[in-house]
Structure formats: C-alpha cells, structure tokens
Coordinates of N, CA and C in Angstrom, one line a residue:
F23 N -71.5 -32.4 2.5 CA -71.0 -32.5 1.1 C -70.2 -33.8 1.0
G24 N -70.5 -34.1 -0.3 CA -69.6 -35.4 -0.7 C -68.3 -35.0 -1.0
P25 N -67.5 -36.4 -1.6 CA -66.1 -36.2 -1.8 C -65.8 -35.3 -2.7
D26 N -66.8 -35.0 -3.9 CA -66.4 -34.2 -4.9 C -66.4 -32.8 -4.6
A27 N -67.4 -32.4 -3.6 CA -67.2 -30.9 -2.9 C -65.9 -30.7 -2.3
V28 N -65.7 -31.7 -1.6 CA -64.4 -31.4 -0.6 C -63.2 -31.4 -1.6
L29 N -63.1 -32.2 -2.5 CA -61.9 -32.1 -3.6 C -62.0 -30.5 -4.3
L30 N -63.5 -30.2 -4.7 CA -63.6 -28.7 -5.2 C -63.0 -27.6 -4.1
L31 N -63.5 -27.7 -2.8 CA -62.8 -26.7 -1.8 C -61.5 -26.5 -1.6
E32 N -61.0 -27.9 -1.6 CA -59.4 -27.9 -1.8 C -58.7 -27.3 -2.8
E33 N -59.2 -27.4 -4.0 CA -58.7 -26.9 -5.4 C -59.0 -25.4 -5.3
L34 N -60.0 -25.0 -4.8 CA -60.2 -23.6 -4.6 C -59.5 -22.9 -3.6
A35 N -59.0 -23.7 -2.8 CA -58.4 -23.2 -1.4 C -57.1 -23.0 -2.1
R36 N -56.6 -24.2 -2.9 CA -55.2 -23.8 -3.4 C -55.0 -22.8 -4.3
D37 N -56.3 -22.5 -5.0 CA -56.0 -21.4 -6.2 C -56.2 -20.1 -5.3
V38 N -57.1 -20.1 -4.5 CA -56.9 -18.9 -3.6 C -55.8 -18.5 -2.7
G39 N -55.0 -19.8 -2.3 CA -53.8 -19.4 -1.7 C -53.0 -19.2 -2.7
L40 N -52.7 -19.7 -3.9 CA -51.8 -19.2 -5.1 C -52.0 -17.8 -5.3
A41 N -53.3 -17.4 -5.7 CA -53.5 -16.0 -5.6 C -52.9 -15.1 -4.7
L42 N -53.2 -15.5 -3.5 CA -52.7 -14.6 -2.3 C -51.1 -14.6 -2.4
D43 N -50.8 -15.6 -2.7 CA -49.2 -15.7 -2.7 C -48.6 -14.8 -3.9
L44 N -49.5 -15.0 -5.0 CA -49.1 -13.9 -6.2 C -49.3 -12.6 -5.9
A45 N -50.4 -12.2 -5.4 CA -51.0 -11.2 -4.9 C -49.6 -10.3 -4.1
D46 N -49.3 -11.3 -2.8 CA -48.2 -10.9 -2.1 C -46.9 -10.5 -2.8
T47 N -46.5 -11.5 -3.6 CA -45.3 -11.2 -4.4 C -45.4 -10.3 -5.6
D48 N -46.5 -9.9 -5.9 CA -46.6 -8.8 -6.6 C -46.5 -7.4 -6.0
A49 N -47.1 -7.6 -4.9 CA -46.9 -6.4 -3.7 C -45.4 -6.1 -3.6
R50 N -44.6 -7.2 -3.2 CA -43.5 -6.9 -2.8 C -42.6 -6.5 -3.9
R51 N -42.9 -7.4 -5.2 CA -42.1 -6.8 -6.4 C -42.8 -5.1 -6.7
S52 N -43.8 -4.9 -6.6 CA -44.0 -3.3 -7.0 C -43.4 -2.5 -5.9
S53 N -43.4 -3.0 -4.5 CA -42.7 -2.0 -3.8 C -41.4 -2.0 -4.1
A54 N -40.6 -3.1 -4.3 CA -39.3 -3.3 -4.7 C -39.0 -2.2 -5.9
E55 N -39.6 -2.5 -6.9 CA -39.7 -1.6 -8.1 C -39.9 -0.3 -8.0
A56 N -41.1 0.3 -7.1 CA -41.1 1.5 -6.5 C -40.0 2.1 -5.8
S57 N -39.2 1.3 -4.8 CA -38.2 1.8 -4.4 C -37.1 1.9 -5.2
L58 N -37.0 0.9 -5.9 CA -35.8 1.0 -7.0 C -36.0 2.3 -8.0
A59 N -37.1 2.6 -8.5 CA -37.6 3.9 -9.1 C -37.3 4.9 -8.4
A60 N -37.4 5.2 -7.1 CA -37.2 6.4 -6.3 C -35.8 6.4 -6.0
S61 N -35.1 5.5 -5.9 CA -33.6 5.5 -5.7 C -33.0 6.0 -7.0
E62 N -33.4 5.5 -8.0 CA -32.8 5.8 -9.3 C -33.3 7.2 -9.6
A63 N -34.3 7.6 -9.4 CA -34.9 9.2 -9.4 C -33.9 9.9 -8.7
R64 N -33.6 9.5 -7.3 CA -32.7 10.5 -6.6 C -31.4 10.5 -6.9
Y65 N -30.8 9.3 -7.5 CA -29.3 9.3 -8.2 C -29.4 10.2 -9.3
R66 N -30.5 10.0 -10.2 CA -30.4 11.1 -11.5 C -30.4 12.3 -11.1
K67 N -31.3 12.8 -10.2 CA -31.2 14.2 -9.6 C -30.1 14.7 -9.3
L68 N -29.5 13.8 -8.0 CA -28.1 14.2 -7.3 C -27.0 14.3 -8.4
F69 N -27.0 13.3 -9.5 CA -26.0 13.1 -10.2 C -26.0 14.2 -11.4
E70 N -27.1 14.4 -12.1 CA -27.3 15.4 -13.2 C -27.4 16.7 -12.8
E71 N -27.9 17.1 -11.5 CA -28.2 18.3 -11.0 C -27.0 18.8 -10.3
N72 N -26.0 17.7 -10.1 CA -24.8 18.4 -9.1 C -24.0 19.6 -9.9
P73 N -23.4 20.6 -9.2 CA -22.9 21.6 -9.9 C -21.4 21.2 -10.1
A74 N -20.7 20.0 -9.3 CA -19.7 19.5 -9.7 C -19.7 18.4 -10.7
P75 N -18.7 18.4 -11.6 CA -18.3 17.4 -12.6 C -18.5 16.2 -12.0
M76 N -19.1 15.1 -12.5 CA -19.5 13.9 -12.1 C -19.2 13.0 -13.3
W77 N -18.8 11.6 -13.3 CA -18.9 10.7 -14.4 C -18.6 9.3 -13.9
V78 N -19.2 8.2 -14.5 CA -19.0 6.9 -14.2 C -18.3 6.3 -15.4
F79 N -17.3 5.6 -15.0 CA -16.6 4.8 -16.0 C -16.3 3.4 -15.6
D80 N -16.2 2.4 -16.8 CA -15.8 1.3 -16.7 C -14.6 0.9 -16.2
V81 N -14.3 0.2 -15.2 CA -12.9 -0.1 -14.6 C -12.4 -0.8 -15.7
E82 N -12.7 -1.7 -16.4 CA -11.9 -2.6 -17.3 C -11.4 -1.9 -18.5
T83 N -12.4 -1.2 -19.1 CA -12.1 -0.6 -20.3 C -11.9 0.8 -20.3
L84 N -12.2 1.5 -19.2 CA -11.8 2.7 -19.0 C -12.9 3.7 -20.0
R85 N -14.0 3.1 -20.2 CA -15.0 3.8 -21.1 C -16.0 4.7 -20.0
F86 N -16.5 5.9 -20.7 CA -17.4 6.6 -20.0 C -18.6 5.6 -19.9
L87 N -19.4 5.6 -19.2 CA -21.0 5.2 -18.9 C -21.8 6.2 -18.6
D88 N -21.4 7.2 -18.1 CA -22.4 8.6 -17.8 C -21.5 9.7 -17.5
A89 N -22.2 10.6 -17.6 CA -21.7 12.0 -17.4 C -22.9 13.2 -16.9
N90 N -22.6 13.9 -16.1 CA -23.3 14.9 -15.9 C -23.3 16.2 -16.8
E91 N -24.2 17.1 -16.5 CA -24.0 18.2 -17.3 C -22.8 19.2 -16.9
A92 N -22.4 19.1 -15.8 CA -21.2 20.0 -15.2 C -20.2 19.4 -15.9
T93 N -20.0 18.1 -16.1 CA -18.8 17.5 -16.9 C -18.9 18.0 -18.2
T94 N -20.0 18.2 -18.8 CA -19.9 18.7 -20.3 C -19.6 20.0 -20.4
A95 N -20.1 20.9 -19.3 CA -19.7 22.4 -19.2 C -18.3 22.6 -19.3
L96 N -17.7 21.8 -18.3 CA -16.4 22.0 -18.0 C -15.3 21.7 -19.1
Y97 N -15.7 20.4 -19.7 CA -14.8 19.9 -20.7 C -14.8 20.0 -21.9
G98 N -16.4 20.3 -22.4 CA -16.7 20.9 -23.6 C -17.1 19.8 -24.5
W99 N -17.0 18.7 -24.4 CA -17.5 17.5 -25.2 C -19.0 17.5 -24.9
S100 N -19.7 17.0 -25.4 CA -21.3 16.5 -25.1 C -21.1 15.4 -24.5
R101 N -22.3 15.0 -23.9 CA -22.6 13.6 -23.3 C -22.4 12.6 -24.2
E102 N -22.8 12.9 -25.4 CA -23.0 11.6 -26.3 C -21.3 11.4 -27.1
E103 N -20.9 12.5 -27.0 CA -19.4 12.5 -27.4 C -18.6 11.7 -26.3
L104 N -18.7 12.3 -25.0 CA -18.1 11.3 -23.7 C -18.3 9.8 -23.8
L105 N -19.6 9.6 -24.0 CA -20.3 8.1 -24.1 C -19.3 7.4 -25.1
A106 N -18.7 8.0 -26.1 CA -17.8 7.2 -27.0 C -16.3 7.2 -26.8
M107 N -16.1 8.1 -25.4 CA -14.7 8.0 -25.4 C -14.1 7.2 -24.2
T108 N -13.0 7.2 -23.8 CA -12.3 6.5 -22.9 C -11.5 7.6 -21.7
L109 N -11.3 7.3 -20.7 CA -10.6 8.2 -19.6 C -9.2 8.8 -20.5
R110 N -8.7 7.9 -21.0 CA -7.4 8.0 -21.7 C -7.4 9.1 -22.6
E111 N -8.6 9.5 -23.2 CA -8.7 10.8 -23.9 C -8.7 12.2 -23.4
L112 N -8.8 12.1 -21.9 CA -8.6 13.2 -21.2 C -7.3 13.7 -20.7
R113 N -6.3 12.4 -21.0 CA -5.0 12.6 -20.4 C -3.8 12.8 -21.5
P114 N -2.9 13.6 -20.8 CA -1.9 13.6 -22.0 C -1.3 12.3 -22.0
P115 N -0.7 12.0 -23.4 CA -0.2 10.5 -23.4 C 0.5 10.1 -22.6
E116 N 1.6 11.0 -22.1 CA 2.5 10.6 -21.0 C 2.0 10.2 -19.8
D117 N 0.8 10.7 -19.6 CA 0.3 10.4 -18.0 C -0.6 9.1 -18.2
V118 N -1.0 8.7 -19.4 CA -1.9 7.5 -19.5 C -1.5 6.1 -18.7
P119 N -0.1 5.9 -18.6 CA 0.2 4.6 -18.0 C 0.1 4.7 -16.5
V120 N 0.3 6.0 -15.8 CA 0.1 6.4 -14.6 C -1.4 6.4 -14.4
L121 N -2.5 6.7 -15.0 CA -3.8 6.5 -15.1 C -4.1 5.1 -14.8
E122 N -3.6 4.1 -15.8 CA -3.9 2.9 -16.0 C -3.6 2.0 -14.7
D123 N -2.3 2.4 -14.3 CA -1.9 1.7 -12.9 C -2.8 2.4 -11.8
D124 N -3.2 3.5 -11.8 CA -4.0 3.9 -10.5 C -5.4 3.5 -10.5
V125 N -5.9 3.1 -11.7 CA -7.4 2.4 -11.8 C -7.2 0.9 -11.1
L126 N -6.2 0.5 -11.1 CA -6.0 -0.9 -10.6 C -5.7 -1.0 -9.2
V127 N -5.6 0.1 -8.5 CA -5.3 0.2 -7.2 C -6.8 -0.1 -6.4
P128 N -6.7 -1.1 -5.5 CA -7.8 -1.6 -4.9 C -8.6 -0.5 -4.3
R129 N -9.8 -0.2 -4.0 CA -10.6 0.6 -3.6 C -11.1 0.2 -2.3
T130 N -11.3 0.9 -1.4 CA -12.1 0.6 -0.1 C -12.6 1.9 0.4
G131 N -14.2 2.0 -0.1 CA -14.9 3.2 0.4 C -14.4 4.5 -0.7
I132 N -14.3 5.7 -0.2 CA -13.9 6.9 -0.9 C -12.4 7.0 -0.9
R133 N -11.9 7.4 -2.1 CA -10.5 7.8 -2.5 C -10.5 9.0 -3.1
R134 N -9.5 9.7 -2.7 CA -9.1 11.2 -3.1 C -7.7 10.9 -3.7
S135 N -7.8 12.0 -5.0 CA -6.3 11.8 -5.5 C -6.1 13.1 -6.3
G136 N -4.9 13.1 -6.9 CA -4.5 14.4 -7.6 C -3.8 15.3 -7.0
P137 N -3.5 16.2 -7.6 CA -4.3 16.7 -8.9 C -3.6 15.7 -10.1
W138 N -4.5 15.9 -11.3 CA -4.2 15.1 -12.5 C -4.3 16.2 -13.6
R139 N -3.6 15.9 -14.7 CA -3.6 17.1 -15.8 C -4.8 16.4 -16.6
H140 N -5.6 17.2 -17.2 CA -6.9 16.7 -18.1 C -6.8 17.8 -19.0
F141 N -7.4 17.5 -20.3 CA -7.7 18.3 -21.5 C -9.2 18.6 -21.6
R142 N -9.4 19.6 -22.0 CA -10.8 20.1 -22.5 C -10.7 19.8 -24.0
K143 N -12.0 19.7 -24.6 CA -12.3 19.5 -26.2 C -11.4 20.5 -26.8
D144 N -11.2 21.7 -26.5 CA -10.4 22.7 -27.1 C -8.9 22.4 -27.0
G145 N -8.6 21.7 -26.2 CA -6.9 21.2 -26.4 C -6.3 21.9 -24.8
S146 N -7.4 23.1 -24.0 CA -6.6 23.4 -23.0 C -6.5 22.6 -22.1
E147 N -5.6 22.9 -20.9 CA -5.6 22.1 -20.2 C -6.3 22.3 -18.6
L148 N -6.3 21.4 -17.8 CA -6.9 21.7 -16.6 C -6.2 20.7 -15.5
R149 N -6.1 21.0 -14.4 CA -5.7 20.3 -13.2 C -7.1 20.0 -12.3
V150 N -7.3 18.8 -12.0 CA -8.5 18.3 -11.3 C -7.9 17.5 -10.2
E151 N -8.5 17.4 -9.0 CA -8.5 16.7 -7.9 C -9.8 15.8 -7.8
I152 N -9.8 14.5 -7.8 CA -11.2 13.9 -7.7 C -11.4 12.8 -6.6
V153 N -12.4 12.6 -6.6 CA -12.9 11.8 -5.3 C -13.6 10.8 -6.2
T154 N -13.6 9.3 -5.9 CA -14.2 8.1 -6.4 C -14.6 7.1 -5.6
Y155 N -15.4 6.3 -6.1 CA -16.0 5.4 -5.1 C -16.8 4.2 -6.1
D156 N -16.3 3.0 -5.9 CA -16.5 1.9 -6.9 C -17.9 1.6 -6.7
I157 N -18.4 1.2 -7.9 CA -20.2 0.9 -8.0 C -20.4 -0.1 -8.9
D158 N -21.4 -0.8 -8.8 CA -21.9 -1.6 -9.9 C -23.0 -0.7 -10.7
F159 N -22.5 -1.0 -12.0 CA -23.2 0.1 -12.9 C -23.9 -0.9 -14.0
E160 N -25.2 -1.2 -13.9 CA -25.9 -2.1 -14.6 C -24.9 -3.4 -15.2
G161 N -24.4 -4.3 -13.7 CA -23.7 -5.3 -13.7 C -22.4 -5.1 -14.1
R162 N -21.9 -4.2 -14.4 CA -20.3 -3.9 -14.5 C -19.6 -3.1 -13.4
A163 N -18.3 -3.6 -13.3 CA -17.4 -3.1 -12.2 C -17.3 -1.5 -12.7
A164 N -17.8 -0.8 -12.0 CA -17.6 0.9 -12.5 C -16.9 1.6 -11.5
R165 N -16.8 2.8 -11.6 CA -16.4 3.8 -10.7 C -17.0 5.2 -10.8
L166 N -17.4 5.9 -9.7 CA -18.1 6.9 -9.8 C -17.2 8.1 -9.4
V167 N -17.0 9.2 -10.3 CA -16.0 10.0 -9.9 C -16.7 11.6 -9.9
L168 N -15.9 12.3 -8.8 CA -16.6 13.6 -8.6 C -15.3 14.4 -8.9
A169 N -15.2 15.4 -9.6 CA -14.0 16.1 -10.2 C -14.0 17.6 -9.8
N170 N -12.8 18.1 -9.0 CA -12.9 19.4 -8.5 C -11.8 20.0 -9.1
D171 N -12.2 21.2 -10.4 CA -11.2 21.9 -10.9 C -10.5 22.9 -10.1
V172 N -9.0 22.6 -9.8 CA -8.4 23.4 -9.0 C -7.3 24.2 -9.9
T173 N -7.7 24.3 -11.0 CA -6.3 25.0 -12.0 C -6.1 26.3 -11.4
E174 N -7.3 27.3 -11.4 CA -6.9 28.5 -10.7 C -6.1 28.8 -9.5
R175 N -6.6 27.6 -8.4 CA -5.9 27.7 -7.2 C -4.6 27.2 -7.3
L176 N -4.0 26.3 -8.4 CA -2.7 25.8 -8.5 C -1.9 27.2 -9.1
R177 N -2.6 28.0 -10.2 CA -1.9 28.8 -10.6 C -1.7 30.0 -9.6
A178 N -2.6 30.2 -8.8 CA -2.4 31.4 -7.5 C -1.1 31.0 -6.9
E179 N -1.4 29.7 -6.4 CA -0.2 28.9 -5.6 C 1.1 29.1 -6.1
E180 N 1.4 29.0 -7.4 CA 2.5 29.0 -8.4 C 3.0 30.5 -8.0
K181 N 2.1 31.4 -8.6 CA 2.6 32.7 -8.4 C 3.1 33.3 -7.0
L182 N 2.4 32.6 -6.0 CA 2.8 33.0 -4.6 C 4.0 32.2 -4.5
R183 N 4.2 31.0 -4.9 CA 5.4 30.2 -4.6 C 6.8 31.3 -5.3
V184 N 6.5 31.8 -6.7 CA 7.5 32.2 -7.4 C 7.7 33.7 -6.4
F185 N 6.4 34.4 -6.1 CA 6.8 35.7 -5.5 C 7.6 35.3 -3.9
F186 N 7.4 34.2 -3.3 CA 7.9 34.0 -2.1 C 9.5 33.7 -2.3
D187 N 9.7 32.9 -3.4 CA 11.1 32.5 -3.6 C 12.0 33.6 -4.3
A188 N 11.2 34.6 -5.0 CA 11.9 35.7 -5.4 C 11.9 37.1 -4.7
G189 N 11.2 36.9 -3.6 CA 11.1 38.2 -2.9 C 11.9 38.8 -2.2
L190 N 11.8 40.3 -2.3 CA 13.1 41.1 -1.6 C 12.8 41.2 -0.2
F191 N 11.7 40.6 0.3 CA 11.6 40.5 1.8 C 11.6 38.9 2.2
G192 N 12.3 39.3 3.2 CA 12.5 37.4 4.1 C 11.0 37.2 4.2
A193 N 10.6 35.9 4.0 CA 9.5 35.6 4.1 C 9.5 33.7 4.5
I194 N 8.8 33.4 5.3 CA 8.8 31.9 5.7 C 7.5 31.5 6.2
F195 N 7.1 29.8 6.0 CA 6.0 29.3 6.1 C 6.3 28.5 7.8
G196 N 5.5 28.5 8.5 CA 6.0 27.6 9.9 C 4.8 27.3 10.2
S197 N 4.6 26.2 11.4 CA 3.7 26.1 12.3 C 3.3 26.9 13.4
V198 N 2.1 26.9 14.3 CA 2.3 27.7 15.5 C 3.2 27.3 16.4
D199 N 3.3 26.0 16.5 CA 4.2 25.2 17.6 C 5.9 25.5 17.3
G200 N 6.2 26.4 16.1 CA 7.4 27.0 16.3 C 8.5 26.3 15.1
R201 N 7.9 25.3 14.2 CA 8.6 24.8 13.4 C 8.6 25.4 12.0
V202 N 9.7 25.7 11.3 CA 9.9 26.4 10.1 C 9.9 25.4 8.9
F203 N 8.7 25.3 8.0 CA 8.8 24.4 7.0 C 9.5 24.9 5.8
A204 N 9.4 26.2 5.4 CA 10.0 26.8 4.3 C 10.3 28.1 4.4
A205 N 11.4 28.7 4.0 CA 11.9 30.3 3.8 C 12.3 30.5 2.6
N206 N 12.2 31.7 2.3 CA 12.9 32.2 0.9 C 14.6 32.5 1.4
D207 N 15.3 32.9 0.0 CA 16.7 33.0 0.4 C 17.1 34.0 1.2
E208 N 15.9 35.3 1.2 CA 16.4 36.6 1.7 C 16.1 36.4 3.2
F209 N 15.3 35.5 3.7 CA 15.0 35.4 5.1 C 16.2 34.5 5.6
L210 N 16.8 33.7 5.0 CA 17.8 32.6 5.3 C 19.2 33.6 5.5
R211 N 19.1 34.5 4.7 CA 20.3 35.6 4.6 C 20.3 36.4 5.8
I212 N 18.8 36.8 6.3 CA 18.7 37.5 7.4 C 19.1 37.0 8.6
V213 N 18.7 35.5 8.8 CA 18.7 34.8 10.1 C 20.2 34.3 10.1
G214 N 21.0 34.3 8.9 CA 22.1 33.5 8.7 C 22.3 31.9 8.9
R215 N 21.2 31.7 8.3 CA 21.0 30.1 8.2 C 21.1 29.5 6.5
S216 N 21.6 28.3 6.5 CA 21.6 27.6 5.3 C 20.4 26.9 4.9
R217 N 20.2 26.7 3.5 CA 19.1 26.0 3.2 C 19.0 24.3 3.4
A218 N 20.5 23.9 3.8 CA 20.5 22.8 4.2 C 20.2 22.5 5.3
E219 N 20.1 23.3 6.3 CA 19.6 23.3 7.8 C 18.1 23.3 7.8
L220 N 17.4 24.2 6.8 CA 15.9 24.1 6.6 C 15.6 23.0 6.2
D221 N 16.1 22.4 5.0 CA 15.8 21.1 4.5 C 15.9 20.0 5.4
A222 N 16.9 19.8 6.5 CA 17.1 18.9 7.2 C 16.1 19.0 8.3
G223 N 15.2 20.0 8.3 CA 14.2 20.0 9.4 C 15.0 20.6 10.9
R224 N 16.2 21.4 10.7 CA 16.9 21.7 12.1 C 16.5 23.2 12.4
L225 N 15.7 24.0 11.6 CA 15.2 25.0 12.0 C 13.9 25.1 12.7
D226 N 13.9 25.8 14.0 CA 13.1 26.0 14.9 C 12.7 27.3 15.2
W227 N 11.7 28.1 15.2 CA 11.4 29.3 15.5 C 12.5 29.9 16.8
A228 N 12.6 29.0 17.8 CA 13.2 29.3 19.3 C 14.8 29.5 18.7
D229 N 15.1 29.1 17.3 CA 16.7 29.2 17.1 C 17.0 30.4 16.5
I230 N 16.1 31.0 16.0 CA 16.2 32.3 15.3 C 15.9 33.7 16.1
T231 N 15.1 33.1 17.3 CA 14.4 34.4 18.0 C 15.3 34.5 19.3
P232 N 15.5 35.7 19.7 CA 16.0 35.8 21.2 C 14.8 35.6 22.3
P233 N 15.3 35.0 23.3 CA 14.1 34.3 24.1 C 13.3 35.4 24.6
E234 N 13.7 36.5 25.0 CA 12.8 37.6 25.4 C 11.7 38.0 24.3
W235 N 11.9 37.6 23.1 CA 11.0 38.0 22.0 C 10.0 36.8 21.8
L236 N 10.2 35.5 22.3 CA 9.3 34.5 21.9 C 7.8 34.8 23.0
P237 N 7.9 35.3 23.8 CA 6.3 35.7 24.4 C 5.7 36.8 23.5
V238 N 6.7 37.7 23.1 CA 6.0 38.7 21.9 C 5.5 38.3 20.8
D239 N 6.1 37.3 20.1 CA 5.8 36.6 19.1 C 4.5 35.5 19.3
A240 N 4.5 35.3 20.2 CA 3.2 34.3 20.6 C 2.2 35.1 20.8
E241 N 2.1 36.3 21.5 CA 1.0 37.2 21.7 C 0.6 37.7 20.1
R242 N 1.4 37.8 19.1 CA 1.3 38.5 17.7 C 0.5 37.3 16.9
I243 N 1.1 36.1 17.3 CA 0.5 35.1 16.6 C -0.9 34.7 17.0
A244 N -1.3 35.0 18.5 CA -2.5 34.8 18.7 C -3.6 35.9 18.2
E245 N -3.0 37.0 17.7 CA -3.7 38.3 17.0 C -3.9 37.6 15.8
A246 N -2.8 37.3 15.2 CA -3.0 36.8 13.9 C -4.1 35.6 13.5
K247 N -4.2 34.8 14.6 CA -5.1 33.8 14.6 C -6.4 34.4 14.6
A248 N -6.7 35.6 15.6 CA -7.9 36.2 15.7 C -8.4 36.8 14.6
A249 N -7.6 37.7 13.8 CA -7.8 38.6 12.9 C -7.4 38.1 11.4
G250 N -6.5 37.0 11.4 CA -6.0 36.6 10.1 C -4.8 37.2 9.7
V251 N -4.4 38.4 10.2 CA -3.1 39.2 10.2 C -2.8 40.0 11.3
C252 N -1.5 40.1 11.8 CA -1.3 40.9 13.0 C -0.6 42.0 12.4
T253 N -0.7 43.2 13.2 CA 0.1 44.7 13.1 C 1.4 44.5 12.8
P254 N 2.2 44.9 11.8 CA 3.8 44.7 11.8 C 4.2 45.3 12.9
Y255 N 5.5 44.8 13.2 CA 6.0 45.3 14.6 C 7.4 45.0 14.6
E256 N 8.2 45.8 15.4 CA 9.6 45.8 15.3 C 9.9 44.6 16.4
K257 N 11.3 44.0 15.8 CA 11.7 42.8 16.6 C 12.9 42.5 16.3
E258 N 13.4 41.4 16.7 CA 15.0 41.1 16.4 C 15.0 39.4 16.1
Y259 N 15.9 39.1 15.2 CA 16.3 37.7 15.0 C 17.6 37.7 15.4
L260 N 17.8 36.3 15.8 CA 19.0 35.7 16.3 C 19.9 35.1 15.2
R261 N 21.2 35.2 15.1 CA 22.0 34.6 14.2 C 22.9 34.0 14.9
P262 N 23.2 32.6 14.2 CA 24.2 31.6 14.9 C 25.3 32.3 15.8
D263 N 25.9 33.3 15.1 CA 27.1 33.6 16.1 C 26.6 34.7 17.1
G264 N 25.2 34.9 17.8 CA 24.9 35.6 18.5 C 24.4 37.0 18.1
T265 N 24.9 37.3 16.8 CA 24.2 38.6 16.5 C 22.9 38.8 16.2
R266 N 22.3 40.3 16.7 CA 20.9 40.2 16.5 C 20.4 41.2 15.6
V267 N 19.6 40.8 14.8 CA 19.2 41.6 13.7 C 17.9 42.2 13.8
P268 N 17.8 43.5 13.9 CA 16.5 44.3 14.0 C 15.7 44.3 12.6
V269 N 14.3 44.0 12.6 CA 13.5 43.8 11.4 C 12.0 44.3 11.9
L270 N 11.2 44.6 10.8 CA 10.1 44.8 11.0 C 9.2 43.8 10.2
G271 N 8.5 42.9 11.3 CA 7.9 41.5 10.9 C 6.5 41.7 11.5
G272 N 5.8 40.5 11.0 CA 4.4 40.3 11.0 C 4.0 38.7 10.8
F273 N 3.0 38.4 11.1 CA 2.2 37.0 11.0 C 1.3 37.4 10.4
A274 N 0.7 36.1 9.3 CA -0.5 36.0 8.8 C -0.8 34.5 9.0
L275 N -2.1 34.4 9.0 CA -2.8 32.9 9.2 C -3.9 32.9 8.2

C-alpha cells in the first residue's frame, strides 16, 4: 500500500478508537445513569412509602423541599402546601428562635432531638421526636427528617406523673442496683425521709430497708424482671430513727 493508504488506515484507526472510547464512555454513562435511577427509585420508595413522617428541608431557608404521604396524613397539609411553607410554620412563634439555633448546630451522622412542639393544619398541637441526617438535595445543603409522634405517650406519662405525685399509696422509681430516683410524698412520709435527701441523691434502697429484708427484696426484683411484676408481699421499711414500718409492697419492671 502507498502513503495514502497508510494515512487512510491511521485515520480509520483514530475514528474506530474514538468510537470505541465514545462507546465505552456511553456505556459508563449509561451504567452510572442506571445506577442513579435505581438509587432514586429506591429512595422514592423508602421515602414515599415509609409509614413514619419524613421530609427534607433547606438548611439555609428552612423551606420544605420534599415530604412524604405520612407527613401530609399527620399534619393535614398537602404536599403542595408544605412545599410552599417553612419549618417555622410548624412551630409556635416562641419556639422559632430555638428552632433556628438548633438548625445551626453542626451535624455529624444521625442526630436525635426532641420532643418538639409542632402544629397541625387545624391548629392542634403535636409533640414529636425527630431524627435528622444532612444530605445534598439537588445541590442544596439539606436535612432529611424522620419524625415520631409521641403526643399520646407524653400524655400517658403526664397522667402517670400526676397519679404518682398525688397518689394515696407510696410509690418510687429506682434502679435494680438500689438507687432511688423518684418518690412521691406519701412514700417519703412512710420512710421518714425528706425530698431534699432524695433530690441530693442521698437515698438508696439499703438506707430505707432493714438488712434482713434486702435478700427478700432481691428475690422479688428477680421475680419482677422475669414476669414484669411481682406478687405483693409484706415487708418493712426502716426510718432514720430506727423505727420499722410494716407495709404491703411490690415491684414492677
């Protein structure tokens, strides 16, 4: 072959090589696009079909960028309405400065916080605990939020606290290692102790129980751990002056 044929072959080779490079690039691009599409599909499924309220907001403006159906069901606004709102509109006005300060706290991985006061569209109040994670959302610094409605749980705890504090029977909260965390007024009266002692952390089970009763209590605590509650039994408490007070008591875990 003459010089022209060589040049032609070299040109064809360059063209074929370029085509192969382009084909390879296209394949990589197609693979990346396919992976991206699959990831987006998984995200949409996990996000939209999640039974827990989830949303994404812009860290700078606090504007909603996305919200799933569970959010609209809980809060009452449509997705379109939420996307025209900011997080400030979910909060009581007096809580907004706390919200704005909290958003500025640097995040590393998953962060839990709350409970926070939120409002539904109808004006009713919610208490929610949230889990957040910083993400990039279409080039914006954003935060993914998963919310847990704890309104009923907190109401139940408040009712229990009122019952506990105002109860006609002595009641305490403590740990299995013998520390007393909380006690109502009636219990403190029974054992002859002050709330100042309790608040100062100076009240242990051994302080209010005669030594021979400690093994019995340990057995009953083990029973409660196994069954959730133990059968009430007669025992004694010990007052600071040495007086023993007979009671009918029990444990629940």
